[in-house]
């Protein structure tokens, strides 16, 4: 079945440091890939997505590139801020049947950015 | 606020009791999902509705779990004869349209504690 594996956390960085959170997936075919973020006390929010190989998703300074050769979708940011402290989830879109689709998530990575 | 709304936010119940959670999706979204999230894990898919039709329910955790969306608007998730292992965050999400790659919007969840 489909699955997503994320690097284990927690990750603690100083402000302005470079961030990488690794994500690899196992899937049939080439699913769309997503990063969701969960800020403290809030619901999951879409951060970025990529729908086909070599696509780069980007938002709020975060980037991830869909790499089918390595089945990866690593999240990066060049300079993190304290406000980026959150839990980050990598996900793929799984076809249930027909047009029915749902998301399969990784276990999440807690990021804490210190001032 | 026009986001996904879940009620209650917190529920404490004794083992063996039945509980019901409500989800109000974004009004124009025809697709609705229920997920369960345990501590330190990503959301785990439970069931999916397209309008009032429950198109996928094989991943409900046991026959104690059931969900409805009677008029294609709000949905309820019921757990009968709760067990301590049911303690988790229950998330609802909604999506517009029928195609792939559209954003899923998540509620803040209902945290269930079974004592």
Short mmCIF file of C-alpha atoms in Angstrom, two decimals:
data_model
loop_
_atom_site.label_atom_id
_atom_site.label_comp_id
_atom_site.label_asym_id
_atom_site.label_seq_id
_atom_site.Cartn_x
_atom_site.Cartn_y
_atom_site.Cartn_z
CA UNK A 1 0.00 0.00 0.00
CA UNK A 2 0.92 3.66 -0.15
CA UNK A 3 3.00 5.15 2.63
CA UNK A 4 4.96 8.25 3.58
CA UNK A 5 8.08 8.31 5.71
CA UNK A 6 9.32 11.50 7.33
CA UNK A 7 12.48 12.23 9.23
CA UNK A 8 11.92 11.92 12.92
CA UNK A 9 11.89 14.99 15.07
CA UNK A 10 11.89 17.06 16.95
CA UNK A 11 14.04 19.51 15.05
CA UNK A 12 15.34 22.58 16.85
CA UNK A 13 17.02 25.39 14.93
CA UNK A 14 18.15 28.92 15.55
CA UNK A 15 16.44 31.75 13.70
CA UNK A 16 17.80 32.24 10.16
CA UNK A 17 19.14 28.69 9.98
CA UNK A 18 18.59 26.46 6.94
CA UNK A 19 15.84 23.86 7.23
CA UNK A 20 15.51 20.48 5.58
CA UNK A 21 12.82 17.97 6.52
CA UNK A 22 13.15 14.72 4.61
CA UNK A 23 10.16 12.92 3.15
CA UNK A 24 10.10 9.77 1.04
CA UNK A 25 7.09 7.88 -0.23
CA UNK A 26 6.00 4.51 -1.53
CA UNK A 27 3.15 4.52 -4.01
CA UNK A 28 1.71 3.01 -7.13
CA UNK A 29 2.19 5.41 -9.99
CA UNK A 30 2.91 9.07 -9.46
CA UNK A 31 0.66 10.58 -6.82
CA UNK A 32 0.40 14.26 -6.04
CA UNK A 33 2.52 15.24 -3.04
CA UNK A 34 1.80 17.77 -0.32
CA UNK A 35 3.23 19.42 2.74
CA UNK A 36 0.76 20.41 5.44
CA UNK A 37 1.61 22.47 8.53
CA UNK A 38 -0.07 22.48 11.92
CA UNK A 39 0.55 25.52 14.08
CA UNK A 40 -0.11 25.21 17.82
CA UNK A 41 -3.84 25.14 18.53
CA UNK A 42 -4.80 25.24 14.86
CA UNK A 43 -5.97 22.79 12.21
CA UNK A 44 -3.80 21.40 9.44
CA UNK A 45 -3.14 23.87 6.63
CA UNK A 46 -1.81 23.21 3.15
CA UNK A 47 1.69 24.64 2.83
CA UNK A 48 2.61 23.57 -0.71
CA UNK A 49 2.04 20.85 -3.27
CA UNK A 50 3.46 19.30 -6.44
CA UNK A 51 1.40 17.30 -8.87
CA UNK A 52 3.98 15.68 -11.13
CA UNK A 53 7.62 14.72 -11.29
CA UNK A 54 10.14 17.57 -11.22
CA UNK A 55 7.47 20.06 -10.12
CA UNK A 56 8.56 22.43 -7.39
CA UNK A 57 6.00 23.59 -4.87
CA UNK A 58 6.70 26.79 -2.97
CA UNK A 59 5.01 29.01 -0.42
CA UNK A 60 6.11 31.37 2.37
CA UNK A 61 9.76 30.74 1.56
CA UNK A 62 9.37 26.96 1.78
CA UNK A 63 10.13 24.76 -1.23
CA UNK A 64 9.89 21.09 -2.12
CA UNK A 65 10.69 19.32 -5.39
CA UNK A 66 8.96 16.13 -6.55
CA UNK A 67 11.76 13.65 -7.27
CA UNK A 68 10.47 10.42 -8.77
CA UNK A 69 13.96 8.91 -9.08
CA UNK A 70 14.42 9.00 -5.35
CA UNK A 71 10.67 8.98 -4.47
CA UNK A 72 11.27 12.02 -2.31
CA UNK A 73 9.68 15.39 -1.55
CA UNK A 74 12.01 17.07 0.94
CA UNK A 75 10.92 20.36 2.48
CA UNK A 76 13.46 23.21 2.59
CA UNK A 77 13.63 26.79 3.74
CA UNK A 78 16.69 28.98 3.51
CA UNK A 79 16.12 31.04 6.64
CA UNK A 80 13.63 29.96 9.28
CA UNK A 81 11.78 32.28 11.62
CA UNK A 82 10.39 31.76 15.10
CA UNK A 83 6.91 31.88 13.55
CA UNK A 84 7.73 28.74 11.53
CA UNK A 85 7.60 26.67 14.71
CA UNK A 86 4.96 24.03 14.01
CA UNK A 87 4.46 20.38 13.07
CA UNK A 88 5.01 19.61 9.39
CA UNK A 89 3.34 16.69 7.63
CA UNK A 90 4.26 15.23 4.27
CA UNK A 91 1.36 13.58 2.42
CA UNK A 92 0.47 11.91 -0.84
CA UNK A 93 -2.86 11.73 -2.59
CA UNK A 94 -4.22 8.23 -2.88
CA UNK A 95 -6.94 7.18 -5.30
CA UNK A 96 -9.67 5.25 -3.48
CA UNK A 97 -11.85 4.45 -6.48
CA UNK A 98 -13.12 6.41 -9.45
CA UNK A 99 -12.81 10.06 -8.57
CA UNK A 100 -12.55 9.40 -4.84
CA UNK A 101 -9.24 10.47 -3.38
CA UNK A 102 -7.79 10.90 0.05
CA UNK A 103 -4.52 11.89 1.70
CA UNK A 104 -2.02 9.52 3.29
CA UNK A 105 0.18 11.33 5.82
CA UNK A 106 3.59 10.84 7.32
CA UNK A 107 4.03 10.90 11.08
CA UNK A 108 4.93 14.58 11.23
CA UNK A 109 8.05 16.51 12.22
CA UNK A 110 7.98 18.99 15.09
CA UNK A 111 10.04 22.10 14.30
CA UNK A 112 11.04 24.57 16.99
CA UNK A 113 12.86 27.75 16.00
CA UNK A 114 14.65 29.61 18.76
CA UNK A 115 15.27 33.37 18.64
CA UNK B 1 -15.62 32.07 10.22
CA UNK B 2 -16.31 29.97 7.14
CA UNK B 3 -13.80 27.20 7.79
CA UNK B 4 -14.45 23.61 8.80
CA UNK B 5 -16.08 23.50 12.21
CA UNK B 6 -15.99 20.56 14.61
CA UNK B 7 -17.95 20.09 17.79
CA UNK B 8 -17.17 19.44 20.55
CA UNK B 9 -13.51 20.41 20.74
CA UNK B 10 -12.93 18.12 23.69
CA UNK B 11 -14.80 15.10 24.96
CA UNK B 12 -14.07 13.00 28.04
CA UNK B 13 -16.09 9.83 28.35
CA UNK B 14 -16.11 6.68 30.39
CA UNK B 15 -15.19 3.40 28.79
CA UNK B 16 -18.21 1.70 27.31
CA UNK B 17 -20.13 4.89 26.58
CA UNK B 18 -21.14 6.03 23.10
CA UNK B 19 -19.92 9.33 21.70
CA UNK B 20 -20.88 11.35 18.65
CA UNK B 21 -18.89 14.10 16.99
CA UNK B 22 -20.15 16.66 14.49
CA UNK B 23 -18.40 18.24 11.52
CA UNK B 24 -19.68 21.20 9.53
CA UNK B 25 -17.68 21.49 6.31
CA UNK B 26 -17.17 24.57 4.19
CA UNK B 27 -20.57 25.10 2.64
CA UNK B 28 -19.77 24.56 -1.04
CA UNK B 29 -17.54 21.55 -0.46
CA UNK B 30 -19.10 18.28 -1.55
CA UNK B 31 -16.33 16.00 -0.28
CA UNK B 32 -15.88 15.28 3.40
CA UNK B 33 -13.33 13.13 5.21
CA UNK B 34 -12.82 11.85 8.72
CA UNK B 35 -9.35 11.12 10.08
CA UNK B 36 -7.97 9.96 13.41
CA UNK B 37 -4.70 11.30 14.78
CA UNK B 38 -2.92 9.78 17.73
CA UNK B 39 -0.07 11.42 19.61
CA UNK B 40 3.07 11.68 17.54
CA UNK B 41 1.46 10.32 14.41
CA UNK B 42 -0.01 11.76 11.26
CA UNK B 43 -3.72 11.70 10.50
CA UNK B 44 -5.07 8.26 9.61
CA UNK B 45 -7.92 8.10 7.09
CA UNK B 46 -11.21 6.67 8.35
CA UNK B 47 -13.99 7.39 5.87
CA UNK B 48 -15.06 9.58 2.95
CA UNK B 49 -18.30 11.13 1.72
CA UNK B 50 -19.12 12.65 -1.62
CA UNK B 51 -22.26 14.63 -0.97
CA UNK B 52 -24.44 12.29 1.11
CA UNK B 53 -22.90 9.09 -0.26
CA UNK B 54 -20.34 7.30 1.88
CA UNK B 55 -17.99 6.07 -0.83
CA UNK B 56 -15.31 4.58 1.38
CA UNK B 57 -15.76 3.10 4.82
CA UNK B 58 -13.58 0.03 4.81
CA UNK B 59 -10.94 1.82 6.85
CA UNK B 60 -13.18 2.56 9.78
CA UNK B 61 -11.34 0.98 12.66
CA UNK B 62 -14.02 -1.44 13.75
CA UNK B 63 -17.77 -1.95 13.55
CA UNK B 64 -18.07 0.29 16.60
CA UNK B 65 -17.30 3.23 14.33
CA UNK B 66 -19.92 4.68 12.00
CA UNK B 67 -20.42 7.93 10.15
CA UNK B 68 -23.29 9.68 8.43
CA UNK B 69 -23.84 12.69 6.24
CA UNK B 70 -27.61 12.60 5.81
CA UNK B 71 -28.19 15.69 3.70
CA UNK B 72 -24.78 16.12 2.18
CA UNK B 73 -23.95 18.96 4.53
CA UNK B 74 -22.81 18.28 8.11
CA UNK B 75 -21.51 14.87 9.14
CA UNK B 76 -21.41 12.89 12.36
CA UNK B 77 -18.94 10.26 13.53
CA UNK B 78 -20.16 7.89 16.23
CA UNK B 79 -18.11 5.53 18.33
CA UNK B 80 -20.07 2.95 20.28
CA UNK B 81 -18.85 1.19 23.42
CA UNK B 82 -15.73 3.33 23.61
CA UNK B 83 -12.41 1.80 24.63
CA UNK B 84 -9.31 3.46 26.01
CA UNK B 85 -7.57 2.87 22.70
CA UNK B 86 -10.09 5.16 21.04
CA UNK B 87 -8.51 8.14 22.78
CA UNK B 88 -7.23 10.36 19.98
CA UNK B 89 -7.88 13.51 17.99
CA UNK B 90 -10.63 13.09 15.39
CA UNK B 91 -10.25 15.38 12.42
CA UNK B 92 -12.68 16.35 9.73
CA UNK B 93 -11.69 17.78 6.36
CA UNK B 94 -13.60 19.01 3.33
CA UNK B 95 -12.66 19.57 -0.33
CA UNK B 96 -14.44 21.13 -3.26
CA UNK B 97 -15.16 19.53 -6.62
CA UNK B 98 -14.37 16.02 -7.79
CA UNK B 99 -10.94 16.26 -9.32
CA UNK B 100 -7.49 15.66 -7.91
CA UNK B 101 -5.11 18.08 -6.35
CA UNK B 102 -7.63 20.40 -4.74
CA UNK B 103 -6.85 21.60 -1.25
CA UNK B 104 -8.31 19.81 1.73
CA UNK B 105 -9.36 22.13 4.56
CA UNK B 106 -9.16 20.69 8.05
CA UNK B 107 -11.08 21.48 11.19
CA UNK B 108 -9.35 21.87 14.54
CA UNK B 109 -10.49 18.45 15.60
CA UNK B 110 -12.27 16.83 18.51
CA UNK B 111 -10.00 15.44 21.17
CA UNK B 112 -11.49 12.32 22.75
CA UNK B 113 -10.28 10.97 26.06
CA UNK B 114 -11.70 7.65 27.24
CA UNK B 115 -11.20 7.02 30.94
#
